[in-house]
Structures are given as C-alpha cells and as structure tokens.
C-alpha cells in the first residue's frame, strides 16, 4: 500500500499469513456517507468460517495532535466504507478490526504536553494519552486498540501480520 502525496510519500508492505484483499481508491471519489474522509487502505483478511477480519491503515509523514484527530476521522470513514463493501460483496465481517497508523515522525510521543495542559485537558492531552495507551475513541465504535508502525526516513515500512496478532 502506498501514500502518493509528495510531502508524505510512504509505502507500507503488509505480509499476511493468509488471503487478503486490499481496497484503495482516490480520496476525491465521494460516497453518500456523512463522514467523507477515509484511511489509505482497507484490507479484508480471511478470518476463516466465511468471515473477514479488517485492517484499516493510515499512512502519514508526521503525526502531531492535529493529525491525530484527522487519522481518527479517516479510520471511522474507512470503517463505514468497509461495512458498505462487506454488504455489497456479501463478505461478512468477523468483528475483528485492526487499526494501524504508520508514520516517519512521531511528534505526539516526543513532545509531551505542557504541564499546564495536563491540568486543563484539551485536544493535545487527549491525543497524547490515546497515542501513549494505543487506544483511540472513535465515533460509533467506542474505544479501539491500534498499532503504531514506524516508517524509515524514506517512508518505507514492513509489517508481518499473523492471525494471532489481531487486536
């Protein structure tokens, strides 16, 4: 899977131990959902028993609190698309979803919030806490676990994903 934006060009190779189908389409194609944002990749992975596990991946050059909010919206939008694809293709979902955020630079973890923000709360603190815990609050889904994937300086990364590693 690849992100083609010049600023944040990235490639993530996901090695699966079973069959998978990747859905990627241009971001300027709009569907009927209220949330028109979506992640870079929606991966249906054979979960056995005629059901599919999901892996929703967003690629970024840098993740800061502002981008974190965007990533969560993109994950939510991709989940809506996955539900629609599942229905149209008659490919039932298992309910197992893995969310991934792949980036070169992690500016959330390296810049902990100002101590004043810790007392007041706010979006920077929320982003910091979610990023550190590996748990994000998504609309309609509630609290979900996610994996952070580091990309090298050229924006390249690899993930080996086996069935038992599902979140």
PDB file of C-alpha atoms in Angstrom:
ATOM      1  CA  UNK A   1       0.000   0.000   0.000  1.00  0.00           C
ATOM      2  CA  UNK A   2       1.313   3.493  -0.768  1.00  0.00           C
ATOM      3  CA  UNK A   3       0.599   7.144   0.011  1.00  0.00           C
ATOM      4  CA  UNK A   4       1.314   9.231  -3.060  1.00  0.00           C
ATOM      5  CA  UNK A   5       1.170  12.778  -1.626  1.00  0.00           C
ATOM      6  CA  UNK A   6       4.515  14.371  -2.384  1.00  0.00           C
ATOM      7  CA  UNK A   7       5.015  15.678   1.158  1.00  0.00           C
ATOM      8  CA  UNK A   8       4.146  12.439   2.883  1.00  0.00           C
ATOM      9  CA  UNK A   9       5.044   9.787   0.352  1.00  0.00           C
ATOM     10  CA  UNK A  10       5.026   6.419   2.119  1.00  0.00           C
ATOM     11  CA  UNK A  11       4.904   2.716   1.405  1.00  0.00           C
ATOM     12  CA  UNK A  12       3.891   0.002   3.824  1.00  0.00           C
ATOM     13  CA  UNK A  13       4.236  -3.659   2.939  1.00  0.00           C
ATOM     14  CA  UNK A  14       1.916  -5.930   4.924  1.00  0.00           C
ATOM     15  CA  UNK A  15       2.927  -9.592   4.809  1.00  0.00           C
ATOM     16  CA  UNK A  16      -0.067 -11.809   5.582  1.00  0.00           C
ATOM     17  CA  UNK A  17      -0.154 -15.449   6.601  1.00  0.00           C
ATOM     18  CA  UNK A  18      -3.482 -15.883   4.773  1.00  0.00           C
ATOM     19  CA  UNK A  19      -5.542 -14.470   1.938  1.00  0.00           C
ATOM     20  CA  UNK A  20      -6.337 -10.757   1.842  1.00  0.00           C
ATOM     21  CA  UNK A  21      -7.938  -8.158  -0.412  1.00  0.00           C
ATOM     22  CA  UNK A  22      -6.831  -4.513  -0.311  1.00  0.00           C
ATOM     23  CA  UNK A  23      -9.211  -1.687  -1.233  1.00  0.00           C
ATOM     24  CA  UNK A  24      -7.651   1.641  -2.189  1.00  0.00           C
ATOM     25  CA  UNK A  25      -9.288   4.317  -4.268  1.00  0.00           C
ATOM     26  CA  UNK A  26      -8.674   8.025  -4.786  1.00  0.00           C
ATOM     27  CA  UNK A  27      -9.733  10.335  -1.974  1.00  0.00           C
ATOM     28  CA  UNK A  28     -11.641  12.548  -4.414  1.00  0.00           C
ATOM     29  CA  UNK A  29     -14.229   9.806  -5.013  1.00  0.00           C
ATOM     30  CA  UNK A  30     -17.104  10.648  -2.671  1.00  0.00           C
ATOM     31  CA  UNK A  31     -19.767   8.333  -1.371  1.00  0.00           C
ATOM     32  CA  UNK A  32     -23.007   9.006   0.486  1.00  0.00           C
ATOM     33  CA  UNK A  33     -21.559   8.867   3.997  1.00  0.00           C
ATOM     34  CA  UNK A  34     -21.687  11.914   6.245  1.00  0.00           C
ATOM     35  CA  UNK A  35     -18.003  11.315   7.007  1.00  0.00           C
ATOM     36  CA  UNK A  36     -16.318  11.528   3.592  1.00  0.00           C
ATOM     37  CA  UNK A  37     -12.820  11.008   4.953  1.00  0.00           C
ATOM     38  CA  UNK A  38     -11.221   7.579   4.783  1.00  0.00           C
ATOM     39  CA  UNK A  39      -7.929   5.897   5.506  1.00  0.00           C
ATOM     40  CA  UNK A  40      -5.369   4.989   2.842  1.00  0.00           C
ATOM     41  CA  UNK A  41      -6.181   1.295   2.902  1.00  0.00           C
ATOM     42  CA  UNK A  42      -8.988  -1.062   3.841  1.00  0.00           C
ATOM     43  CA  UNK A  43      -7.679  -4.599   3.983  1.00  0.00           C
ATOM     44  CA  UNK A  44     -10.077  -7.546   4.198  1.00  0.00           C
ATOM     45  CA  UNK A  45      -8.190 -10.555   5.602  1.00  0.00           C
ATOM     46  CA  UNK A  46      -9.622 -14.071   5.578  1.00  0.00           C
ATOM     47  CA  UNK A  47     -10.709 -14.846   9.120  1.00  0.00           C
ATOM     48  CA  UNK A  48     -11.943 -18.368   8.458  1.00  0.00           C
ATOM     49  CA  UNK A  49     -15.518 -19.598   8.826  1.00  0.00           C
ATOM     50  CA  UNK A  50     -16.569 -17.462   5.827  1.00  0.00           C
ATOM     51  CA  UNK A  51     -15.895 -14.174   7.649  1.00  0.00           C
ATOM     52  CA  UNK A  52     -13.341 -11.433   7.073  1.00  0.00           C
ATOM     53  CA  UNK A  53     -11.170  -9.591   9.583  1.00  0.00           C
ATOM     54  CA  UNK A  54     -10.424  -5.937   8.849  1.00  0.00           C
ATOM     55  CA  UNK A  55      -7.230  -3.948   8.869  1.00  0.00           C
ATOM     56  CA  UNK A  56      -7.612  -0.199   8.364  1.00  0.00           C
ATOM     57  CA  UNK A  57      -4.366   1.645   7.664  1.00  0.00           C
ATOM     58  CA  UNK A  58      -3.495   5.336   7.530  1.00  0.00           C
ATOM     59  CA  UNK A  59      -0.060   6.490   6.336  1.00  0.00           C
ATOM     60  CA  UNK A  60       1.366   9.855   7.471  1.00  0.00           C
ATOM     61  CA  UNK A  61       4.709  11.563   7.301  1.00  0.00           C
ATOM     62  CA  UNK A  62       4.310  13.144  10.740  1.00  0.00           C
ATOM     63  CA  UNK A  63       1.765  12.597  13.498  1.00  0.00           C
ATOM     64  CA  UNK A  64       1.002  15.602  15.713  1.00  0.00           C
ATOM     65  CA  UNK A  65      -2.150  16.202  17.799  1.00  0.00           C
ATOM     66  CA  UNK A  66      -3.883  17.916  14.857  1.00  0.00           C
ATOM     67  CA  UNK A  67      -3.123  14.984  12.529  1.00  0.00           C
ATOM     68  CA  UNK A  68      -4.208  12.530  15.218  1.00  0.00           C
ATOM     69  CA  UNK A  69      -7.758  13.901  15.117  1.00  0.00           C
ATOM     70  CA  UNK A  70      -7.692  13.546  11.309  1.00  0.00           C
ATOM     71  CA  UNK A  71      -6.442   9.949  11.499  1.00  0.00           C
ATOM     72  CA  UNK A  72      -9.316   9.022  13.795  1.00  0.00           C
ATOM     73  CA  UNK A  73     -11.825  10.547  11.352  1.00  0.00           C
ATOM     74  CA  UNK A  74     -10.169   8.686   8.477  1.00  0.00           C
ATOM     75  CA  UNK A  75     -10.339   5.387  10.382  1.00  0.00           C
ATOM     76  CA  UNK A  76     -14.026   5.979  11.107  1.00  0.00           C
ATOM     77  CA  UNK A  77     -14.763   6.815   7.462  1.00  0.00           C
ATOM     78  CA  UNK A  78     -12.868   3.734   6.281  1.00  0.00           C
ATOM     79  CA  UNK A  79     -14.862   1.598   8.707  1.00  0.00           C
ATOM     80  CA  UNK A  80     -18.093   2.932   7.137  1.00  0.00           C
ATOM     81  CA  UNK A  81     -16.720   2.055   3.699  1.00  0.00           C
ATOM     82  CA  UNK A  82     -15.729  -1.418   4.924  1.00  0.00           C
ATOM     83  CA  UNK A  83     -19.278  -2.016   6.154  1.00  0.00           C
ATOM     84  CA  UNK A  84     -20.646  -0.981   2.754  1.00  0.00           C
ATOM     85  CA  UNK A  85     -18.121  -3.146   0.883  1.00  0.00           C
ATOM     86  CA  UNK A  86     -18.960  -6.079   3.138  1.00  0.00           C
ATOM     87  CA  UNK A  87     -22.652  -5.748   2.298  1.00  0.00           C
ATOM     88  CA  UNK A  88     -22.225  -5.252  -1.442  1.00  0.00           C
ATOM     89  CA  UNK A  89     -19.729  -8.109  -1.774  1.00  0.00           C
ATOM     90  CA  UNK A  90     -21.654 -10.368   0.616  1.00  0.00           C
ATOM     91  CA  UNK A  91     -18.449 -10.781   2.592  1.00  0.00           C
ATOM     92  CA  UNK A  92     -19.451 -10.919   6.268  1.00  0.00           C
ATOM     93  CA  UNK A  93     -17.116  -9.306   8.771  1.00  0.00           C
ATOM     94  CA  UNK A  94     -15.831 -11.240  11.787  1.00  0.00           C
ATOM     95  CA  UNK A  95     -15.869  -8.193  14.055  1.00  0.00           C
ATOM     96  CA  UNK A  96     -12.075  -8.256  14.457  1.00  0.00           C
ATOM     97  CA  UNK A  97     -10.622  -4.914  13.395  1.00  0.00           C
ATOM     98  CA  UNK A  98      -7.004  -3.830  13.476  1.00  0.00           C
ATOM     99  CA  UNK A  99      -6.323  -0.112  13.074  1.00  0.00           C
ATOM    100  CA  UNK A 100      -2.817   0.951  12.043  1.00  0.00           C
ATOM    101  CA  UNK A 101      -1.135   4.349  11.916  1.00  0.00           C
ATOM    102  CA  UNK A 102       2.174   4.298  10.058  1.00  0.00           C
ATOM    103  CA  UNK A 103       4.433   7.345  10.192  1.00  0.00           C
ATOM    104  CA  UNK A 104       8.021   8.549   9.873  1.00  0.00           C
ATOM    105  CA  UNK A 105       7.877  11.093  12.685  1.00  0.00           C
ATOM    106  CA  UNK A 106       6.025  10.726  15.970  1.00  0.00           C
ATOM    107  CA  UNK A 107       5.581  14.259  17.287  1.00  0.00           C
ATOM    108  CA  UNK A 108       2.966  13.256  19.845  1.00  0.00           C
ATOM    109  CA  UNK A 109       5.190  10.991  21.955  1.00  0.00           C
ATOM    110  CA  UNK A 110       8.344  13.089  21.631  1.00  0.00           C
ATOM    111  CA  UNK A 111       6.587  16.314  22.645  1.00  0.00           C
ATOM    112  CA  UNK A 112       4.673  15.544  25.796  1.00  0.00           C
ATOM    113  CA  UNK A 113       2.021  18.145  26.627  1.00  0.00           C
ATOM    114  CA  UNK A 114       2.848  21.284  28.501  1.00  0.00           C
ATOM    115  CA  UNK A 115       2.212  20.654  32.252  1.00  0.00           C
ATOM    116  CA  UNK A 116      -0.380  23.453  32.173  1.00  0.00           C
ATOM    117  CA  UNK A 117      -2.338  21.460  29.547  1.00  0.00           C
ATOM    118  CA  UNK A 118      -2.277  18.411  31.810  1.00  0.00           C
ATOM    119  CA  UNK A 119      -4.407  20.325  34.329  1.00  0.00           C
ATOM    120  CA  UNK A 120      -6.779  21.829  31.743  1.00  0.00           C
ATOM    121  CA  UNK A 121      -7.143  18.858  29.387  1.00  0.00           C
ATOM    122  CA  UNK A 122      -7.866  19.629  25.748  1.00  0.00           C
ATOM    123  CA  UNK A 123      -7.153  18.032  22.367  1.00  0.00           C
ATOM    124  CA  UNK A 124      -3.359  17.894  22.790  1.00  0.00           C
ATOM    125  CA  UNK A 125      -3.682  15.996  26.064  1.00  0.00           C
ATOM    126  CA  UNK A 126      -6.323  13.679  24.600  1.00  0.00           C
ATOM    127  CA  UNK A 127      -4.073  12.928  21.617  1.00  0.00           C
ATOM    128  CA  UNK A 128      -1.090  12.314  23.894  1.00  0.00           C
ATOM    129  CA  UNK A 129      -2.989   9.964  26.202  1.00  0.00           C
ATOM    130  CA  UNK A 130      -4.581   7.976  23.365  1.00  0.00           C
ATOM    131  CA  UNK A 131      -1.281   7.716  21.489  1.00  0.00           C
ATOM    132  CA  UNK A 132       0.596   6.539  24.591  1.00  0.00           C
ATOM    133  CA  UNK A 133      -2.054   3.959  25.520  1.00  0.00           C
ATOM    134  CA  UNK A 134      -2.568   2.693  21.957  1.00  0.00           C
ATOM    135  CA  UNK A 135      -6.312   3.214  22.348  1.00  0.00           C
ATOM    136  CA  UNK A 136      -8.444   5.708  20.423  1.00  0.00           C
ATOM    137  CA  UNK A 137     -12.034   6.802  20.887  1.00  0.00           C
ATOM    138  CA  UNK A 138     -13.846   6.527  17.529  1.00  0.00           C
ATOM    139  CA  UNK A 139     -17.378   7.581  16.703  1.00  0.00           C
ATOM    140  CA  UNK A 140     -19.824   4.644  16.727  1.00  0.00           C
ATOM    141  CA  UNK A 141     -17.051   2.188  17.613  1.00  0.00           C
ATOM    142  CA  UNK A 142     -16.102   3.423  21.062  1.00  0.00           C
ATOM    143  CA  UNK A 143     -12.586   2.761  22.361  1.00  0.00           C
ATOM    144  CA  UNK A 144     -10.455   0.735  19.943  1.00  0.00           C
ATOM    145  CA  UNK A 145      -6.874  -0.501  20.093  1.00  0.00           C
ATOM    146  CA  UNK A 146      -4.451   0.445  17.336  1.00  0.00           C
ATOM    147  CA  UNK A 147      -0.909  -0.350  16.236  1.00  0.00           C
ATOM    148  CA  UNK A 148       1.746   2.278  15.585  1.00  0.00           C
ATOM    149  CA  UNK A 149       4.070   1.412  12.734  1.00  0.00           C
ATOM    150  CA  UNK A 150       7.351   3.257  12.311  1.00  0.00           C
ATOM    151  CA  UNK A 151       8.474   4.119   8.796  1.00  0.00           C
ATOM    152  CA  UNK A 152      12.097   4.783   7.854  1.00  0.00           C
ATOM    153  CA  UNK A 153      13.414   8.131   6.546  1.00  0.00           C
ATOM    154  CA  UNK A 154      12.262   7.283   3.011  1.00  0.00           C
ATOM    155  CA  UNK A 155       8.772   6.494   4.292  1.00  0.00           C
ATOM    156  CA  UNK A 156       9.088   2.717   3.905  1.00  0.00           C
ATOM    157  CA  UNK A 157       7.910   0.085   6.344  1.00  0.00           C
ATOM    158  CA  UNK A 158       7.013  -3.584   6.633  1.00  0.00           C
ATOM    159  CA  UNK A 159       4.580  -5.415   8.895  1.00  0.00           C
ATOM    160  CA  UNK A 160       4.365  -9.181   9.289  1.00  0.00           C
ATOM    161  CA  UNK A 161       0.829  -9.931  10.322  1.00  0.00           C
ATOM    162  CA  UNK A 162      -0.264 -13.361  11.546  1.00  0.00           C
ATOM    163  CA  UNK A 163      -3.761 -14.299  12.635  1.00  0.00           C
ATOM    164  CA  UNK A 164      -2.858 -14.486  16.328  1.00  0.00           C
ATOM    165  CA  UNK A 165      -1.626 -10.867  16.236  1.00  0.00           C
ATOM    166  CA  UNK A 166      -5.109  -9.438  15.699  1.00  0.00           C
ATOM    167  CA  UNK A 167      -6.114  -6.860  18.256  1.00  0.00           C
TER     168      UNK A 167
END
